[in-house]
mmCIF file of C-alpha atoms in Angstrom:
data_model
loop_
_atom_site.group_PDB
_atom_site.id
_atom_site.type_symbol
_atom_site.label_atom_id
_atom_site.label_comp_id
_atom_site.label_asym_id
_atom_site.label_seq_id
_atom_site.Cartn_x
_atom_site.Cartn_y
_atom_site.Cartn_z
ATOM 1 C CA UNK D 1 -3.861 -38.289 31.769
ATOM 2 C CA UNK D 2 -6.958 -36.918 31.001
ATOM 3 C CA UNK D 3 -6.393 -32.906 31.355
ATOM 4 C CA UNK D 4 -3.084 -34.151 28.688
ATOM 5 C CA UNK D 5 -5.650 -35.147 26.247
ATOM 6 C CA UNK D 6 -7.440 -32.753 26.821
ATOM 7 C CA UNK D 7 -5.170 -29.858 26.362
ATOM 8 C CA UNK D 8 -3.927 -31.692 23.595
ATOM 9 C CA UNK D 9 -7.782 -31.301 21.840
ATOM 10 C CA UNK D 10 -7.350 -27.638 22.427
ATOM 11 C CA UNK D 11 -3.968 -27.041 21.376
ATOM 12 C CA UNK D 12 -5.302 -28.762 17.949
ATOM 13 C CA UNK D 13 -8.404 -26.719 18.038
ATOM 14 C CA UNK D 14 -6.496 -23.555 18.685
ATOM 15 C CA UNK D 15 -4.108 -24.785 15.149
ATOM 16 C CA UNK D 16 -7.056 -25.774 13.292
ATOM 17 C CA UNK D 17 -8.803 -22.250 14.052
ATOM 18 C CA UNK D 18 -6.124 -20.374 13.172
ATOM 19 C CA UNK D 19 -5.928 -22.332 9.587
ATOM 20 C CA UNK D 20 -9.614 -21.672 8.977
ATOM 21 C CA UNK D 21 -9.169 -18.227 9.581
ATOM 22 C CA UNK D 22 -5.674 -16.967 9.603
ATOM 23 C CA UNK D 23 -5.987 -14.742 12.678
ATOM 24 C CA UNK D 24 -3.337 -14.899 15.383
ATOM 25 C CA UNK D 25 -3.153 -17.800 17.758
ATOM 26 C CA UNK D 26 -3.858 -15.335 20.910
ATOM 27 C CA UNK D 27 -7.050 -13.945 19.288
ATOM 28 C CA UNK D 28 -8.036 -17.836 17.873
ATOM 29 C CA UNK D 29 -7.335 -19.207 22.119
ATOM 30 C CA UNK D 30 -9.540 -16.216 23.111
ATOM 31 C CA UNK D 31 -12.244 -17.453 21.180
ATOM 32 C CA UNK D 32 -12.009 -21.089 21.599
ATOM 33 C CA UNK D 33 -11.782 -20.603 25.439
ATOM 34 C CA UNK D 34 -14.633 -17.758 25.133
ATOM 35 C CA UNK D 35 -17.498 -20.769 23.783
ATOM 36 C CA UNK D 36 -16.109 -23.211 25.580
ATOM 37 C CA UNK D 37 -13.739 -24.651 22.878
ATOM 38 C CA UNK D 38 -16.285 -24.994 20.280
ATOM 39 C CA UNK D 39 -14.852 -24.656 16.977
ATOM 40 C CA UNK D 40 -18.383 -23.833 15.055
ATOM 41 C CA UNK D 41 -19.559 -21.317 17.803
ATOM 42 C CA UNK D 42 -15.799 -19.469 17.863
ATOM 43 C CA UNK D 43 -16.097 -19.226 14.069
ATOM 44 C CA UNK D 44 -19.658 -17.618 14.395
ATOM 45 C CA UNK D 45 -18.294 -15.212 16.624
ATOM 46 C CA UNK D 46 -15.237 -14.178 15.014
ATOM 47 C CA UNK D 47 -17.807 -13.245 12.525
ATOM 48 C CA UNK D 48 -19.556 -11.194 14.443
ATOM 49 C CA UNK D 49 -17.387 -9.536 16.258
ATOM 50 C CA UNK D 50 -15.876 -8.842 12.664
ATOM 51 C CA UNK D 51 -19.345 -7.648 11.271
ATOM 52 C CA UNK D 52 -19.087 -5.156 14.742
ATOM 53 C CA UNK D 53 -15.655 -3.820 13.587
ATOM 54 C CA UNK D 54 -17.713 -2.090 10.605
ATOM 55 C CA UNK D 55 -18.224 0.714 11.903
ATOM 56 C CA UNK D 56 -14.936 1.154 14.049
ATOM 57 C CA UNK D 57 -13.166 3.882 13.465
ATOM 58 C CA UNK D 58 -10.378 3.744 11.223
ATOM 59 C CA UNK D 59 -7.853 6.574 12.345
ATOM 60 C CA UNK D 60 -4.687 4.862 11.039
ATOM 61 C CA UNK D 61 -3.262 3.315 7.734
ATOM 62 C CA UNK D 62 -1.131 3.771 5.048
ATOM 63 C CA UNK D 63 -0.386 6.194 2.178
ATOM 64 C CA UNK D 64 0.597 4.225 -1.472
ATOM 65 C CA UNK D 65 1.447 5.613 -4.962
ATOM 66 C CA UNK D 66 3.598 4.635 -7.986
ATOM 67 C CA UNK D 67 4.472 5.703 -11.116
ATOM 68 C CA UNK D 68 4.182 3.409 -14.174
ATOM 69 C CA UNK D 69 4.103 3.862 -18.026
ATOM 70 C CA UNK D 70 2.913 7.813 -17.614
ATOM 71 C CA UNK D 71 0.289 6.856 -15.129
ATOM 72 C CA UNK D 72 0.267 6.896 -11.584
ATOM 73 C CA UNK D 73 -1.870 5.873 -8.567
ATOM 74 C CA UNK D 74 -2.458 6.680 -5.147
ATOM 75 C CA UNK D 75 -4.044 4.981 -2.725
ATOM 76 C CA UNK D 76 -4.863 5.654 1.085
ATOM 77 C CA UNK D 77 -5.894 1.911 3.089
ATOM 78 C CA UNK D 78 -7.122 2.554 6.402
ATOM 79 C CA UNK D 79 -7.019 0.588 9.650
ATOM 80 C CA UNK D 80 -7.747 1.227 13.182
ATOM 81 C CA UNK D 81 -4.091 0.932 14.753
ATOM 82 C CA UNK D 82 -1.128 1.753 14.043
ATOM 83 C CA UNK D 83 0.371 -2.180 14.642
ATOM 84 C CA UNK D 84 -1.382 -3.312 11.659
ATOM 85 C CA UNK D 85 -0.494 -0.235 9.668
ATOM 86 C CA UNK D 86 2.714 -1.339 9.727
ATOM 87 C CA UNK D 87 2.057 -4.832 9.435
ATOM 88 C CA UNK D 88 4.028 -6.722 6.462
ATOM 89 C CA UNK D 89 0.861 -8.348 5.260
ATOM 90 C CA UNK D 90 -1.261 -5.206 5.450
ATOM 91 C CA UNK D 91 1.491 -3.430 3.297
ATOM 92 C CA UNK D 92 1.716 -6.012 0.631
ATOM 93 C CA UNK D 93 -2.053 -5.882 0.058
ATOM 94 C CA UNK D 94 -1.623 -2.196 -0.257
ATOM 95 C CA UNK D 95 0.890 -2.472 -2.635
ATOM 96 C CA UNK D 96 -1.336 -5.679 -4.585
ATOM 97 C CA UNK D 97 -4.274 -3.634 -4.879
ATOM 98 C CA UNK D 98 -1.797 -0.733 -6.898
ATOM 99 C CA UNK D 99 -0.636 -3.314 -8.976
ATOM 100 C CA UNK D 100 -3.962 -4.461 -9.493
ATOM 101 C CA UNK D 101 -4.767 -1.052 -10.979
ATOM 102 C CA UNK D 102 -1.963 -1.041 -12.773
ATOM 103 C CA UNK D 103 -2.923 -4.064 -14.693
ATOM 104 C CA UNK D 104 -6.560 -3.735 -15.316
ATOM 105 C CA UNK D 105 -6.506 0.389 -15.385
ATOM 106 C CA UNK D 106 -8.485 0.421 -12.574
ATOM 107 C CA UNK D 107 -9.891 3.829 -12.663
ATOM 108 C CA UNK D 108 -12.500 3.982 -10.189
ATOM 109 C CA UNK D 109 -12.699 3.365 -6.358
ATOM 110 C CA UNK D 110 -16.585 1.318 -6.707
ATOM 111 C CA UNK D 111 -14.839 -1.041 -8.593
ATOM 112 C CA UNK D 112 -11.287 -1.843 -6.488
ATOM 113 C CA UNK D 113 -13.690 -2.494 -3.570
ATOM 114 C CA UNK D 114 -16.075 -4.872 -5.477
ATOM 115 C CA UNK D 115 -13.091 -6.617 -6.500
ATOM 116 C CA UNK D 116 -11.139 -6.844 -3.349
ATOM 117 C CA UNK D 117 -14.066 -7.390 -1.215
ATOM 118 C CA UNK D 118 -13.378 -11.392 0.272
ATOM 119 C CA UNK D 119 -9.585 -10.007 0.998
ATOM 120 C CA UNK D 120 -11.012 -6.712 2.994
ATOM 121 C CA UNK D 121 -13.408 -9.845 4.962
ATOM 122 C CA UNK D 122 -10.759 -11.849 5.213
ATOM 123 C CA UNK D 123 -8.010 -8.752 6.771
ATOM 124 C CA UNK D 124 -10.320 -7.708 9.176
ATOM 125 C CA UNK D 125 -10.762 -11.315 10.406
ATOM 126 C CA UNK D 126 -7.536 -11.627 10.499
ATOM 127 C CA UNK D 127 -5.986 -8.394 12.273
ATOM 128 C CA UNK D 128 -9.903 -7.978 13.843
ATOM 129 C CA UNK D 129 -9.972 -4.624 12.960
ATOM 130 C CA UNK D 130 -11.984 -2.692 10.757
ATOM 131 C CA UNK D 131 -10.082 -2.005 7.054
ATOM 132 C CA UNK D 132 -11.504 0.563 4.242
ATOM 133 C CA UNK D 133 -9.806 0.994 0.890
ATOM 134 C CA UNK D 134 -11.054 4.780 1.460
ATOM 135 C CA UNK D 135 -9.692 6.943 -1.352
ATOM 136 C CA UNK D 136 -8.316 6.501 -4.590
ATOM 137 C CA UNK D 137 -6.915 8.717 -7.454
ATOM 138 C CA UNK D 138 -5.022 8.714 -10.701
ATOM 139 C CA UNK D 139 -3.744 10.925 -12.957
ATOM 140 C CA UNK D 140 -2.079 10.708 -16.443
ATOM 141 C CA UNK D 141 0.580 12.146 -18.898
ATOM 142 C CA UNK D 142 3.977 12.497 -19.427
ATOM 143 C CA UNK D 143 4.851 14.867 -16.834
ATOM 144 C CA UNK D 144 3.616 13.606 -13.270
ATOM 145 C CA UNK D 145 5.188 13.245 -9.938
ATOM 146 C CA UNK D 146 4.974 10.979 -6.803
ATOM 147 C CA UNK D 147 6.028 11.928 -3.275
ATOM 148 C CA UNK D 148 5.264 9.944 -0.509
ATOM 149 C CA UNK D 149 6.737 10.738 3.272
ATOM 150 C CA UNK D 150 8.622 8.557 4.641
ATOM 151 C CA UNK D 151 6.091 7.545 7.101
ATOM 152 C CA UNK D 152 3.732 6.255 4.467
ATOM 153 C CA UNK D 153 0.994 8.973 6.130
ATOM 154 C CA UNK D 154 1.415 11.469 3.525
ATOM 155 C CA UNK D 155 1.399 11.238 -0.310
ATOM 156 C CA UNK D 156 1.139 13.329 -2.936
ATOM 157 C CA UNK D 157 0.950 13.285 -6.998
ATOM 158 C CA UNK D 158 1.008 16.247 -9.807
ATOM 159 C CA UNK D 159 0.659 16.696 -13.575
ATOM 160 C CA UNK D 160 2.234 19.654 -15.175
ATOM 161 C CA UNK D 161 2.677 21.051 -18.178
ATOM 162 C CA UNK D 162 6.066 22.663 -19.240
ATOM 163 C CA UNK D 163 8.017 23.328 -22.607
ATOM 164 C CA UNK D 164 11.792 22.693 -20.277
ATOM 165 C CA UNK D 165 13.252 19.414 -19.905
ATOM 166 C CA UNK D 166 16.373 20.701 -18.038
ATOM 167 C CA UNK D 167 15.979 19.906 -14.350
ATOM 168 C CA UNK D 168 12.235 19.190 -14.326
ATOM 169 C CA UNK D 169 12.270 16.205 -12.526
ATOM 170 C CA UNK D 170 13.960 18.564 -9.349
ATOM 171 C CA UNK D 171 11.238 21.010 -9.848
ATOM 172 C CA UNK D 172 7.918 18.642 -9.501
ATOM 173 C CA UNK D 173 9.754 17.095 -6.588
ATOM 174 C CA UNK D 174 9.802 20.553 -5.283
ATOM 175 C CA UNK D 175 6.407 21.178 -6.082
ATOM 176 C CA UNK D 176 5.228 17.829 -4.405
ATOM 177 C CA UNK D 177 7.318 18.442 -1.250
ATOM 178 C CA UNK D 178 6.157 21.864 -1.345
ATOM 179 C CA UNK D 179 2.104 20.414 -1.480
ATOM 180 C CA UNK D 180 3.047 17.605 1.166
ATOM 181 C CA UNK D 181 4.165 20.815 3.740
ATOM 182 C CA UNK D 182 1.812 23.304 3.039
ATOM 183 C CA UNK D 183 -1.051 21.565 2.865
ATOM 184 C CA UNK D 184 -3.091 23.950 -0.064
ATOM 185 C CA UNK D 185 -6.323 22.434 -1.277
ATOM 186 C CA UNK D 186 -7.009 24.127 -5.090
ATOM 187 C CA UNK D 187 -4.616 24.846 -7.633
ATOM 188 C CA UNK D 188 -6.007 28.808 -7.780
ATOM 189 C CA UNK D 189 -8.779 30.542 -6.676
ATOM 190 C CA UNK D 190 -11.100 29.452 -9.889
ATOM 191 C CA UNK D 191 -11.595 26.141 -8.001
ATOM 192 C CA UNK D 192 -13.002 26.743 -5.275
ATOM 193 C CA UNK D 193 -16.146 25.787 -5.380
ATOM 194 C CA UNK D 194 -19.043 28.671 -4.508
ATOM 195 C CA UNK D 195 -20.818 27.032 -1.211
ATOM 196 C CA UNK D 196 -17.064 26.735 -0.146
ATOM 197 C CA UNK D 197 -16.941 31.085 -0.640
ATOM 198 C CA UNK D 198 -19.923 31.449 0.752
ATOM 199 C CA UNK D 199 -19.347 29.469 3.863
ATOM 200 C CA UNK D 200 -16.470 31.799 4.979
ATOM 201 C CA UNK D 201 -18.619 35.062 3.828
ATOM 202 C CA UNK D 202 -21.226 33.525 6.088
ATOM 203 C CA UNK D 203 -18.219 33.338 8.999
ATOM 204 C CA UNK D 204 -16.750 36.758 8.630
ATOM 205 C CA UNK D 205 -20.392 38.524 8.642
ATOM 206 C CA UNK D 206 -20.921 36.471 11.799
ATOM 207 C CA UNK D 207 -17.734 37.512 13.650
ATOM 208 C CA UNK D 208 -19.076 41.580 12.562
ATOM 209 C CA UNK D 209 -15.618 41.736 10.632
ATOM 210 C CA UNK D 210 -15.121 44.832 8.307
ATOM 211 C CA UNK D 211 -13.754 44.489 4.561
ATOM 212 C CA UNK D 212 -15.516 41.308 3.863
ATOM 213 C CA UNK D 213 -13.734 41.008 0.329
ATOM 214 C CA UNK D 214 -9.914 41.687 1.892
ATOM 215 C CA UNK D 215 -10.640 39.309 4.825
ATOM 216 C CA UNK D 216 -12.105 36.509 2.278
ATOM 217 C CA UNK D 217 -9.139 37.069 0.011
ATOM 218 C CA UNK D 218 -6.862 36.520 2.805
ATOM 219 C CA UNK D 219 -8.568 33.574 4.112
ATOM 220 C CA UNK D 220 -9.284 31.799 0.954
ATOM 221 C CA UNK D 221 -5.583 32.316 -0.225
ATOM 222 C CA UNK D 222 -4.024 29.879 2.658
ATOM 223 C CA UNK D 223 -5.252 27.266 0.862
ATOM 224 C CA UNK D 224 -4.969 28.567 -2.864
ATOM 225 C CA UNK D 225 -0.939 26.620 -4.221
ATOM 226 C CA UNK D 226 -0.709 29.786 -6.699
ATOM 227 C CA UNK D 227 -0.569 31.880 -3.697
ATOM 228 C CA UNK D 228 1.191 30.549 -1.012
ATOM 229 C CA UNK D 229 4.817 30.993 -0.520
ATOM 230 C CA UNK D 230 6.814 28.763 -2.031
ATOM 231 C CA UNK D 231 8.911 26.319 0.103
ATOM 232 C CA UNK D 232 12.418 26.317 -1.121
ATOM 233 C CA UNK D 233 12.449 30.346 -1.709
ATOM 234 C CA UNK D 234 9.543 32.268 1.240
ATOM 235 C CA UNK D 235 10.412 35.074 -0.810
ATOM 236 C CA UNK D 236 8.494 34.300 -3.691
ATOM 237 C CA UNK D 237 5.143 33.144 -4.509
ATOM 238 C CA UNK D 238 4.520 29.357 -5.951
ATOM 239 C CA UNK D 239 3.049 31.614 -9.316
ATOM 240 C CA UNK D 240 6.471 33.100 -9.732
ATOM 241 C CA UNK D 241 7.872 29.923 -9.376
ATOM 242 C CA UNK D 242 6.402 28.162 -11.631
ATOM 243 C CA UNK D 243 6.041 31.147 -14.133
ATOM 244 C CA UNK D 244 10.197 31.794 -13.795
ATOM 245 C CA UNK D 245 10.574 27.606 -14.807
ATOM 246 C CA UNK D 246 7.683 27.468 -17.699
ATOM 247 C CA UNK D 247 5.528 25.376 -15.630
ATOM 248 C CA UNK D 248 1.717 24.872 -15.131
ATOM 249 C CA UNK D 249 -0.038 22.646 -12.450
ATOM 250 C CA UNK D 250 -2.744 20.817 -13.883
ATOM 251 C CA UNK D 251 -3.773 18.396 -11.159
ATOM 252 C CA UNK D 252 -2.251 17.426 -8.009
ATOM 253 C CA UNK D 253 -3.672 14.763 -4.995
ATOM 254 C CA UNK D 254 -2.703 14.815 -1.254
ATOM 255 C CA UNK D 255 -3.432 12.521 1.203
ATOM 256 C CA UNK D 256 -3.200 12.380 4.863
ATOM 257 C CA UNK D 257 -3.604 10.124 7.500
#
């Protein structure tokens, strides 16, 4: 009769744990049984071992953007598994703090994060994991472009400028797919910045290479969107591309998980 009543005070501990803080039953019966079924002490060290997830590392996540009213966001929301990743609730918080954005436009990453803070405390309580809101961007105008893989691990956004209307929407998709493949991280070789130039100098004089200038060319190039070959058609260049349809990249964003 006793051990009944007693389960019964755990099962109700268990239930009124996982009210307070939302986590799974599983995790809120580890911790109960862990300090001996003490509700104050298993709250304590939830928090804790939350306040240790901190520094966890956070290999997993999601990729978000939308378009609205010639703006549109992008945000990457990082985790440390891929369960919670795909986790309904971790999704819909993604998709709040867009929203969010959208409503207050939210330009700035300092100030989503002061903002959502409690719900970041609360998620990694919850899914006991560490959770970063770790990049943000936004761009604006009337021509821009979303892509986002269907895997929600790769997104990416563009602004262009272009005098055509016919077809354009095909076109930036094109473009975007073409960034989300190939991976290029400056528009041409104007933005790339000098330590970045000087770094690879520094690596070809180091391997005793000859033609430093054709060997940084061809190295810096892989990663210049002007220059690489252009997805749909290997046979041209991005540059006649987007010279042959009128168009001009003026930004563009790519993230990765």
């Amino acid at each position: 009769m006793q051990n009944n009543k007693l389960k019964k005070n755990n099962i109700n501990l268990i239930k009124k744990l996982r009210y307070i803080t939302k986590i799974s039953i599983i995790k809120c019966k580890k911790a109960l049984k862990k300090n001996n079924y003490n509700l104050e002490k298993s709250l304590i060290y939830l928090k804790k071992k939350n306040i240790n997830n901190k520094n966890n590392i956070t290999k997993e996540g999601i990729i978000i953007n939308k378009i609205k009213n010639n703006n549109i966001i992008m945000i990457k929301l990082l985790c440390e598994t891929d369960f919670t990743a795909k986790n309904k609730y971790f999704n819909k918080f993604a998709n709040k703090i867009i929203n969010f954005c959208f409503k207050k436009k939210i330009k700035k990453l300092k100030k989503i994060n002061k903002y959502f803070k409690n719900e970041i405390k609360y998620l990694k309580i919850k899914f006991n994991e560490n959770i970063i809101i770790n990049n943000f961007c936004h761009l604006e105008g009337k021509y821009i472009k979303n892509y986002l893989h269907h895997n929600n691990k790769i997104g990416t956004i563009i602004k262009i400028n272009t005098s055509k209307r016919k077809k354009i929407k095909k076109y930036m998709k094109q473009i975007c797919i073409h960034i989300t493949a190939m991976n290029p991280k400056y528009i041409n070789i104007k933005n790339i910045p000098l330590d970045i130039i000087e770094n690879e100098k520094k690596k070809i004089l180091i391997n005793n290479k000859k033609n430093i200038l054709k060997k940084l060319n061809k190295k810096l190039k892989k990663n210049i969107l002007l220059e690489q070959k252009f997805l749909y058609n290997n046979k041209i260049k991005v540059k006649e591309f987007l010279k042959k349809k009128d168009i001009k990249i003026i930004n563009f964003y790519r993230y990765k998980i």
